[in-house]
Amino acid sequence: MIFDLDGTPPDIGFPDTALAETDPNGLLAIGGDLSGERILAAYRHGIFPWFSPGQPILWWSPAPRMVLFPDEFHCSRSLRRSLRNRGYQVSINLAFEDVIRACAEPRRPHEGTWLLPEMIESYVALNLAGHAHSIEVWLDKDLVGGLYGIAVGQTFFGESMFSRRTDASKVALSRLTEIALSHPFQLIDCQIHTEHLASLGAREVGRETFQQALDRAVALPAAELGSQPPRPAADIRWAD
């Protein structure tokens, strides 16, 4: 069953994710708005917006779910070499809008983007409010990679990443994992399976397993994740 949120207040809440469609996988609701209140309510329940130009707002909760438990992060030998030798610097929350706009760039010529202007506007506002965060990877003064997502309790909901140099997005995820182990974040939600994420230790779990882990993690307190200046990627613990 697909629920229509048009005309509903942002605090109306979302239906049980178990009611999400299986085809297309995870579609739960349409419409509503992209207010910060509604977006955060969605993430607390494992729901996220994802739609294309010309479509209404679509809200998804797919199953199985791709997740990364921080202590399962896999740092390959080639990634260790990139951390040590490529001269990357990594910062936090210094260039959120630049990161999200880089993530919005088409991956291939003539390919569109799901990160529409209204989505970017909403996530930038969430960053200013302290809920959305970016990790930036620099080479000299050039932004060459990064990722962004939403933090709720001890869950980080990864939204997108980009890379303009070898392993730059993997370096960003390495830094996120380092943060997760100390911040802490119990769970990094990766949403949908990709081979790129699987190579880094993310794996699929069923809806019930995901929901149980999510409910525990979003209810836990977490320290504020502020801005941090660039530091050498070689200092990330996975480079040891």
Backbone as a ProteinNet text record, in pm:
[ID]
protein_1_A
[PRIMARY]
MIFDLDGTPPDIGFPDTALAETDPNGLLAIGGDLSGERILAAYRHGIFPWFSPGQPILWWSPAPRMVLFPDEFHCSRSLRRSLRNRGYQVSINLAFEDVIRACAEPRRPHEGTWLLPEMIESYVALNLAGHAHSIEVWLDKDLVGGLYGIAVGQTFFGESMFSRRTDASKVALSRLTEIALSHPFQLIDCQIHTEHLASLGAREVGRETFQQALDRAVALPAAELGSQPPRPAADIRWAD
[TERTIARY]
83.9	0	87.7	56.6	131.8	46.2	99.6	25.5	49.2	-55.8	-49.2	-35.5	75.5	101.9	65	16.7	-19.6	-126.7	-106.4	-202.1	-191.5	-95.4	-79.5	25.3	13.6	114.6	245	359.5	488.5	500.9	423.6	434.9	334.3	272.3	168.4	225.9	354	413.5	403.3	473.4	477.1	415	361.7	307.5	418.4	380.4	473.8	551.2	683.4	764.6	738.1	679.4	644.1	539.7	473.7	371.4	429.6	560.5	623	604	598.8	582.7	706.5	684.6	796.9	835.1	743.9	771.8	696.9	768.1	912.8	951.7	1068	1112.1	1124	1037.7	1051.8	965.8	894	811.6	699.2	690.7	597.1	494.3	537.3	447.7	488.6	393.6	421	371.1	428.9	378.9	435.5	360.2	410.1	503.7	604.3	700	837	935	1072.4	1113.8	1020	1053.9	1148.8	1230.8	1323.8	1253.4	1139.4	1065.4	1022.3	971.3	924.5	1041.3	1149.2	1264.8	1325.1	1343	1400.5	1309.2	1177.5	1082.7	1095.4	1115.6	1131.7	1256.3	1368.9	1493	1486.1	1420.1	1408.7	1342.7	1264.8	1195.5	1255.7	1372.2	1436.4	1377.8	1322.6	1258.1	1336	1349	1421.2	1352.5	1366.7	1308.5	1403.1	1343.5	1423.2	1329.1	1348.3	1258.7	1331.3	1272.7	1333.3	1252.4	1307.9	1232.9	1098.5	994.3	861.3	781.8	845.7	775.7	734.8	631.1	605.5	718	722.3	817.5	783.5	883.1	864.3	944.4	883.5	945.5	965.6	1087.4	1127.8	1180.2	1157.6	1217.9	1240.4	1347.6	1369.3	1413.5	1390.1	1437.8	1479.3	1594.9	1688.3	1752.5	1823.8	1884.1	2035.3	2105.4	2251.4	2298.7	2375.7	2423.1	2571.3	2636.2	2775	2780.9	2815.9	2845.1	2991.5	3020	3154.8	3268.8	3250.7	3360.8	3376.9	3291.3	3304.3	3364.4	3403.3	3463.2	3587.2	3597.6	3710.8	3799.6	3922.4	4020.2	4121	4109.2	4196.1	4339.1	4429.6	4568.7	4582	4506	4515.1	4460.7	4354.8	4302.3	4400.1	4463.7	4565.8	4677.5	4716.8	4820.2	4771.5	4644.8	4590.7	4586.7	4546.7	4544	4682.8	4783	4918.4	4989.2	4965.9	5058.9	5004.8	4876.3	4823.9	4814.8	4846.4	4849	4713.2	4611.2	4477.2	4468.2	4385.4	4346.8	4195.9	4150.1	4008.1	3954	3839.2	3774.7	3629.8	3565.3	3425.1	3346.7	3238.3	3142.1	3203.3	3300.4	3357.4	3301.3	3246.7	3200.6	3079.7	2977.8	2863.1	2796.7	2769.1	2698.4	2781.8	2911.7	2998	2991.8	2989.2	2983.8	2851.2	2739.6	2611.3	2593.5	2645.6	2635.9	2727.3	2840	2926.8	2859.2	2789.8	2716.1	2602.3	2550.2	2438.8	2482.7	2611.1	2658.2	2633.9	2585.3	2562.8	2690.7	2676	2791	2839.8	2747.3	2781.5	2719.7	2775.7	2716.7	2569.9	2489.3	2346.8	2265.9	2325.3	2253.6	2200.2	2081.4	2020.5	2067.8	2001.2	2035.2	1907.5	1915.4	1801.2	1810.7	1926.1	1942.9	1894.8	1765.5	1703.7	1726.1	1708.7	1734.3	1660.5	1534.9	1460.7	1517.9	1574.3	1641.2	1766.8	1845	1968.5	1936.2	1835.4	1795.9	1758.9	1684.2	1641.3	1759.4	1852.5	1965.2	2065	2079.5	2165.2	2106.6	1974.7	1910.5	1931.2	1925.2	1949.1	2094.1	2186.3	2325.4	2341.3	2279.6	2288.2	2225.2	2127.8	2061.7	2135.5	2244	2324.8	2283.1	2196.5	2149.2	2215.9	2253.4	2318	2466.4	2549.5	2694.4	2766	2880.6	2962.8	3104.2	3166.5	3309.1	3373.6	3474.6	3538.7	3680.4	3718.5	3853.8	3919.2	4037.1	4107	4242	4279.1	4414.7	4466.6	4564	4603.5	4479.8	4432.8	4314	4192.5	4203.3	4092.8	4008.9	3877.8	3785.4	3776.8	3825.2	3835	3744.1	3678	3588.4	3513.5	3413.7	3340.2	3210.6	3141	3009.9	2928.4	2797.2	2712	2599.7	2539	2429.2	2366.7	2274.7	2197.6	2234.4	2252.8	2278.9	2156.3	2109.5	2000.2	2041.1	2054.8	2101.7	2237.5	2251.3	2377.5	2367.6	2290.6	2282.1	2325	2410.3	2444	2381.7	2293.4	2226.5	2303.7	2386.5	2464.7	2375.9	2389.7	2304.6	2375.7	2493.5	2562.7	2709.8	2792	2934	2982.1	3097.6	3153.5	3304.5	3364.8	3510.3	3561.1	3661.8	3727.1	3871.7	3918.9	4053.4	4047.2	4149.6	4152.3	4121.2	4019.8	3983.3	3935	3906.1	3870.3	3741.1	3640.7	3517.8	3541.3	3629.4	3663.3	3736.4	3818.8	3887.2	3784.2	3682	3577	3504.1	3474.1	3407	3498.6	3628.6	3723.8	3716.4	3710.4	3702.4	3568.8	3459.2	3329.8	3333.1	3395.4	3403	3485.9	3596	3676.3	3592.8	3514.7	3425.9	3324.4	3267.8	3163	3210.6	3336.5	3388.7	3413.2	3421.3	3448.7	3333.5	3248.9	3146.2	3043.1	2975.5	2983.2	2860.6	2873	2758.4	2756.5	2643.2	2630.4	2607.2	2552.8	2503.9	2524.5	2574.9	2581.3	2488.3	2382	2284.6	2332.7	2345.3	2390.9	2277.2	2160.6	2037	2032	2105.2	2089.6	2224.2	2223.5	2346.1	2418.8	2549.2	2639.7	2765.8	2833.8	2958.1	3063	3060.3	3153.3	3141.6	3019.2	2997.7	3027.6	2989.5	3015.9	3165.4	3247	3392	3450	3373.6	3420.2	3361.9	3288.5	3238.6	3090.6	3020.2	2875.8	2808.2	2692.2	2620.2	2470.2	2396	2251	2195.9	2093.6	2021.8	1872.6	1796.9	1652.5	1585.7	1459.6	1387.6	1381.2	1350.1	1336.5	1469.3	1579.2	1711.3	1748	1723	1753.8	1671.4	1541.6	1454.5	1492.9	1529.9	1571	1698.9	1797.2	1922.8	1898.1	1812.2	1781.6	1711.8	1610.5	1535	1626.5	1721.8	1816.4	1906.1	1957.4	2060.4	2004.2	1886.4	1834	1791.2	1766.3	1723.1	1839.6	1962.8	2079.6	2131.9	2181.2	2237.3	2371.8	2403	2531.5	2587.9	2718.9	2784.1	2761.5	2768	2752	2868.6	2836.6	2938.1	2954.9	3055	3075.1	3168.9	3227.4	3324.4	3463.4	3541.1	3680.5	3767.3	3880.4	3967.7	4034.9	4093.3	4160.2	4272.2	4282.7	4393	4438.1	4560.5	4608.7	4529.1	4492	4426	4514	4644.3	4737.4	4721.1	4657.8	4638.3	4511.8	4428.8	4311	4354.8	4286	4330.6	4343.9	4264.4	4271.1	4402.3	4481.1	4611.4	4719.9	4685.8	4788.2	4835.6
-119.3	0	124.7	220.5	344.3	455.6	523	624.5	763.1	844.5	978.7	1078.9	1151.4	1246.7	1390	1413.6	1549.8	1605.2	1728.2	1794.8	1758.7	1672.5	1633	1721.2	1745.6	1823.9	1745.6	1815.5	1746.4	1647.5	1667.9	1580.2	1465.7	1439.2	1336.6	1197.8	1179.1	1046.9	966.1	854.1	767.4	632.6	565.7	430.2	331.4	218.5	111.1	71.7	63.1	30.6	-110.5	-196.5	-331	-326.8	-211.5	-196.7	-149.4	-130.9	-84.6	-186.2	-135.7	-221.8	-310.4	-423.4	-507.8	-481.9	-421.6	-384.9	-256.5	-143.1	-128.4	-145.9	-201.3	-240.1	-120.2	-116.8	-18.7	104.7	124	244.4	238.9	344.8	345	457.1	575.5	691	789.2	875.2	981	1112.8	1221.7	1353.3	1408.2	1498.5	1567.1	1679.3	1699.2	1806.8	1763.3	1850.2	1822.7	1912.1	1938.9	2013.9	1932.6	2003.1	1934.3	1840.4	1881.6	1798.8	1667	1674	1551.4	1460.8	1521.9	1441.9	1368.5	1437.7	1372.5	1263.2	1287.7	1183.8	1060.5	1083.3	971.2	889.8	957.2	883.9	806.4	861.7	789.8	653.9	638.9	512.9	436.1	480.1	408.3	438.6	557.1	599.4	718.8	723.3	835.7	879.6	1007.5	1056.1	1030.7	997.6	969.3	976.8	1076.4	1092.8	1168.3	1163.1	1220.6	1340.9	1421.3	1536	1492.1	1568.3	1538.4	1443.6	1382.8	1292.3	1365.6	1316.8	1367	1319.8	1371.5	1320.9	1175.4	1089.3	946.9	910.7	833	793.7	642.4	598.6	459.1	396.8	266.6	185.7	45.7	27.2	-100.8	-211.5	-332.6	-451.7	-555.4	-618.9	-601.6	-462.9	-432.2	-300	-314.4	-228.1	-230.1	-146.9	-206.7	-136.5	-166.8	-75.5	-96.9	-84.4	-192.5	-186.3	-143.4	-36.2	23.6	-74.6	-171.4	-264.3	-369.8	-364.9	-455.7	-387.9	-261.5	-189.9	-263.4	-278.9	-349.2	-248.9	-237.6	-147.2	-232.8	-232.4	-315.1	-260.3	-340.3	-296.5	-174.9	-174.8	-61.3	65.6	53.1	170.3	218.2	126.2	166.4	246.7	202.3	275.3	415.3	424.4	555.8	648.1	593.8	674.1	726.3	642.8	680.2	770.5	743.4	794.5	900.1	922.2	1012.9	1158.5	1185.4	1323.5	1384.5	1300.6	1352.2	1411.8	1514.5	1572.6	1555.8	1536	1507.5	1602.3	1663.8	1756.1	1715.7	1782.3	1754.5	1885.1	1887.8	1998.7	2134.2	2133.8	2260.9	2304	2210.1	2243.3	2157.3	2158.8	2071.3	2096	2221.1	2248.6	2208.9	2227.6	2184.8	2032.6	1960.4	1814	1768.4	1820.4	1773	1809.3	1923.8	1960.4	1872.6	1832.7	1739.4	1603.2	1559.8	1433.4	1440.3	1560.7	1577.6	1575.8	1589	1591.2	1454.3	1452.1	1323.2	1240.9	1110.9	1020.9	995	1004.5	979.3	1088.8	1113.2	1213.2	1182.4	1287	1278	1202.7	1176.7	1110.9	1216	1194.7	1291.1	1273.1	1343.1	1334.6	1325.3	1253.6	1249.4	1360.2	1425.7	1533.2	1664.4	1686.7	1803.7	1927.1	2046.8	2169.5	2175.3	2127.7	2133	2035.9	1925.4	1832.9	1897.8	1957.5	2022.9	2131.5	2211.8	2318.6	2263	2153.3	2094.8	2041.2	1972.1	1913.8	2020.2	2125.9	2235.9	2297.5	2314.7	2367.2	2272	2141.7	2044.5	2048.4	2076.6	2093.8	2215.7	2324.4	2446.1	2424.8	2334.1	2304.2	2196.9	2141.1	2044	1899.4	1869.1	1732.1	1661.1	1735.5	1677.2	1713	1619.7	1636.6	1591.7	1651.5	1613.8	1582.2	1492.9	1465.9	1499.8	1583.7	1632.5	1577.2	1541	1493.3	1594.7	1642.2	1747.1	1695.9	1744.7	1727.8	1867.5	1907.7	2049	2129.3	2221.1	2299.6	2258.6	2146.5	2100.7	1995.7	2010.1	1910.9	1795.3	1678.9	1566.7	1449.6	1456.7	1349.3	1385.6	1304.9	1330	1251.9	1269	1208.6	1298	1274.9	1347.3	1254.1	1291.2	1211.8	1280.3	1209.7	1259.4	1179.1	1246.6	1179.1	1191.9	1078.1	1074.6	977.1	1026.8	941	883.8	752.6	688.1	613	672.7	621.8	730.9	693.7	785.2	728.9	807.6	766.9	824.5	741.3	787.1	808.2	923.5	956.7	941.1	998	989.6	1022.6	980.4	1011	1037.9	1101.4	1125.8	1115.6	1097.4	1082.5	1140.8	1226.2	1282.7	1237.1	1163.5	1107.7	965.6	888	748.1	731.3	652.1	612.6	728.3	844	958.7	934.4	872.6	845.2	739.1	643.3	541.7	604.4	702.8	775	844.8	905.3	971.1	870.7	752.3	650.3	597	591.3	552.2	649.2	777.8	878.8	868.8	845.3	828.3	710	601.6	483.9	511.5	584.5	623.9	706.3	801.4	882	792.8	698.8	612.5	533.8	493.4	412.1	492.7	624.7	706.7	800	831.3	935.3	898.9	784.7	677.4	677.6	607.4	565.1	412.5	355.7	210.9	153.5	236.3	187.2	294.5	252.9	340.1	280.1	351.9	303.9	340.8	240.7	262	245.1	212.6	205.2	87.2	94	-2	-64	-191.6	-264.9	-206.5	-186.9	-163	-244.5	-283	-357.6	-270.5	-141.3	-47.7	-54	-48.8	-53.9	-192	-295.3	-431.7	-455.7	-397.2	-415.2	-351.2	-260.7	-190.6	-249.2	-358	-426.7	-411.7	-332.4	-320.5	-449.7	-478.8	-600.9	-578.3	-665.9	-657.3	-731.4	-673.4	-738.9	-729.3	-819.2	-819.1	-703.3	-679.9	-565.9	-572.9	-689	-700.6	-673.4	-728.8	-705.8	-558.8	-497.8	-355.5	-271.8	-299.9	-218.2	-228.5	-347	-362.8	-284.9	-295.8	-221.9	-71.9	-29.6	112.7	167.3	96.3	144.5	163.2	70.4	84.3	206.6	220.3	322.1	463.8	484.6	622	670.2	577.3	614.6	650.3	622.3	646.5	789	849.2	984.3	979.9	1088.1	1097.9	1237.8	1246.5	1376	1457.7	1588.7	1676.5	1656.5	1652.5	1637.5	1772.6	1847.9	1981.4	1982.4	2100	2114.6	2078.9	2019.6	1988.9	2023.7	2088.6	2128.8	2008.8	2027.6	1916.1	1856.4	1724.8	1651.7	1544.7	1498.2	1401.1	1271.3	1223.6	1093.8	983.9	1004.1	903.5	884.8	981.4	969.8	891.7	859.6	779.3	642.2	590.9	467.6	350.1	350.9	239.9	239.4	346.7	350.5	284.1	238.6	176.7	44
0	0	0	-87.6	-95	-33.9	64.5	139.2	78	75.3	19.7	133.8	135.6	243.3	206.9	85.3	46.4	138.9	181.5	268.1	414.1	449.8	589.9	657.3	786.8	857.7	870.1	883.3	889.1	1004	1112.1	1228.6	1225.8	1110	1104.4	1127.4	1100.7	1115.6	987.1	984.6	867.3	900.8	799.9	824	856.7	909.5	941.4	815.8	827.4	710.9	658	739.4	693	582.7	566.9	463.7	331.2	323.8	200.3	88.1	-33.6	-150.1	-170.5	-232.1	-273.5	-418.3	-496.1	-634.9	-668.7	-674.3	-655.2	-508.5	-488.2	-355.1	-262.3	-160.3	-54.6	-66	-175.8	-187.7	-84.4	-3.4	109.1	99.6	56.2	57	-52.2	-89	-185.4	-128.7	-182.2	-147	-18.4	41.1	160.9	124	205.7	182.8	231.2	210.4	251.7	368	456.8	577.3	664	741	829.4	924.7	976.4	1071.8	1008.4	884.7	820.2	780.4	730.7	689.7	808.8	920.6	1038.4	1091.9	1087.2	1130	1041.8	912.8	820.1	854.9	871.8	898.9	1029.3	1128.8	1256.8	1239.6	1134	1109.1	991.5	944	834.6	698.4	681.3	556.5	500.1	369.1	309	179.4	141.5	16.1	-101	-215.2	-335.4	-454.6	-540.2	-654.2	-764.7	-883.8	-1002.7	-1049.8	-1140.3	-1193.2	-1250.9	-1220	-1269.3	-1182.7	-1082.9	-992	-864.7	-796.3	-660.3	-568.2	-446.9	-347.8	-318.5	-328.9	-301.2	-176.9	-88.4	38.3	38.5	73.9	55.3	185.3	195.7	301.5	245.4	167.9	99.5	194.6	151.7	223.6	118.8	135.6	247.7	245.5	355	372.9	379.7	309	310.8	429.5	518.1	637.2	657.2	727.4	768.7	919.8	986.1	1128.3	1139.2	1211.6	1207.7	1230.9	1319.9	1346.2	1237.2	1134.6	1021.5	898.7	911.9	799.6	749.7	617.7	557.3	485.4	531.9	470.4	393.4	261.7	179.1	177.7	127.4	117.2	26.6	-83.6	-174.8	-110.5	-30.7	39.3	145.4	214.6	312.5	244.8	125.1	52.4	14	-26.7	-61.5	59.9	174	296	330	311.2	351.7	251.6	122.2	22	-72.6	-77.3	-179.2	-135	-10.2	34.8	62.6	80.2	106.8	247	259.2	387.1	401.3	524.3	547.6	653.3	623.6	716.9	738.6	833.7	865.2	865.9	792.1	794.4	758.7	670.5	624.8	489.6	412.9	277.5	241.8	328.3	307.9	172.6	141.1	16	-104.8	-98.5	-208.7	-225.7	-114.3	-121	-181.5	-134.7	-184.7	-331.4	-372.6	-514.3	-599.2	-546.8	-618.7	-631.5	-524.8	-530.6	-632.6	-656.8	-750	-895.8	-921.3	-1059.7	-1124.5	-1248.2	-1316.9	-1321.7	-1299.1	-1300.6	-1442.9	-1540.9	-1680.3	-1767	-1885.6	-1976	-2006.4	-2009.6	-2042.9	-1937.3	-1822	-1713.2	-1617.7	-1566.1	-1476.1	-1332.1	-1240.6	-1099.5	-1017.7	-905	-813.2	-709	-701	-603.8	-666.1	-656.7	-717.3	-629.9	-686.5	-608.7	-475.7	-472.6	-347	-243.2	-289.4	-197.3	-140.8	-227.4	-181.9	-80.3	-108.1	-16.3	121	122.8	249.9	329.9	262.8	334.4	380	302.3	348	475.2	479.5	600.7	718.2	694	800.9	848.1	758.2	798.3	888.6	852.3	933.8	1070.8	1078.3	1205.7	1285.4	1229.4	1302.1	1285	1186.8	1167.8	1049.9	947.5	829.8	834	787	801.1	674.5	652.9	537.5	583	509.6	524.2	391.1	396.5	275.4	263.5	142.2	113.2	19.3	59	-14	-65	-179.9	-230.2	-257.6	-178.4	-175.3	-136.1	-221.4	-186.5	-267.2	-338.7	-423	-350.1	-357.2	-302.8	-402.4	-363.2	-456.9	-420.4	-307.7	-267.6	-141.2	-109.4	13.2	19.3	129	148.6	240.4	240.8	335.1	381	492.9	545.7	665.8	728.3	842.5	966.5	1077.9	1204.7	1294.9	1343.6	1441.5	1550.2	1672.7	1780.4	1744.8	1753.4	1718.9	1585.5	1493.1	1356.5	1260.4	1164.5	1056	928.9	867.5	745.1	626.7	565.3	452	330.9	267.9	154.4	20.5	7.2	-121.6	-99.1	-195.4	-192	-334.2	-346.3	-478.3	-470.4	-586.1	-592.7	-723.3	-713.1	-831.1	-843.8	-744.2	-745.9	-690.2	-713.7	-673.1	-524.2	-494.5	-357.6	-270.9	-327.8	-243.1	-164.7	-226.5	-151.4	-44.7	-73.3	27	145.4	117.7	226	314.8	251.7	329.4	418.3	365	445.8	555.2	528	633	750.1	718.4	825	898.6	825.3	891	986.4	945.1	1030.9	1154.5	1138.9	1254.2	1351.6	1296.3	1380.5	1451.1	1375.3	1430.5	1551.4	1550.8	1659.7	1787.1	1773.6	1891.5	1926.9	1830.6	1851.7	1957	1963	1863.9	1773.5	1660.7	1580.4	1583	1621.1	1623.6	1483.8	1395.9	1267.5	1161.5	1045	927.7	823.4	793.2	695.6	555.5	469.3	331.3	231.3	278.6	201.3	104.9	-6.4	-115.5	-151.3	-185.8	-217	-336.9	-321.2	-432.9	-406.9	-513.6	-497.2	-428.3	-455.9	-393.4	-241.4	-189.7	-45.1	11.2	-64	-17.1	-1.4	-88.9	-80.4	44.9	105.9	225.2	354.2	342	460.9	487	406.5	423.5	379.3	438.1	402	413.8	347.9	351.9	473.1	534.9	644	615.6	674.7	656.5	728.5	694.1	751.1	903.8	958.8	1104.3	1173.6	1120	1178.9	1172.1	1056.8	1041.8	1137.9	1145.9	1229.4	1377	1420.4	1560.2	1588.9	1498.2	1516.6	1511.2	1419.4	1405.4	1529.3	1577.3	1693.1	1814.1	1832.6	1943.5	1923.3	1802.4	1778.3	1778.9	1721.4	1716.3	1854.3	1945.2	2080.4	2171.8	2128.9	2213	2194.8	2302	2289.2	2217.3	2148	2078.1	2097	2097	2109	1982.8	1996.5	1881.4	1783.9	1657.1	1554.1	1484.9	1526.6	1473.4	1354.5	1330	1220.9	1269.5	1180.7	1212.7	1093.5	1116.4	1006	941.4	824.3	756.6	840.6	834.8	896.2	797.5	805.7	708.2	710.7	592.9	584.7	640.8	635.1	689	838.6	906.7	1050.4	1087.6	989.1	1016.9	1066.8	1165.1	1232.7	1137	1025.8	931.7	854	867	799.7	882.3	1002.2	1088.1	1030.6
[MASK]
++++++++++++++++++++++++++++++++++++++++++++++++++++++++++++++++++++++++++++++++++++++++++++++++++++++++++++++++++++++++++++++++++++++++++++++++++++++++++++++++++++++++++++++++++++++++++++++++++++++++++++++++++++++++++++++++++++++++++++++++

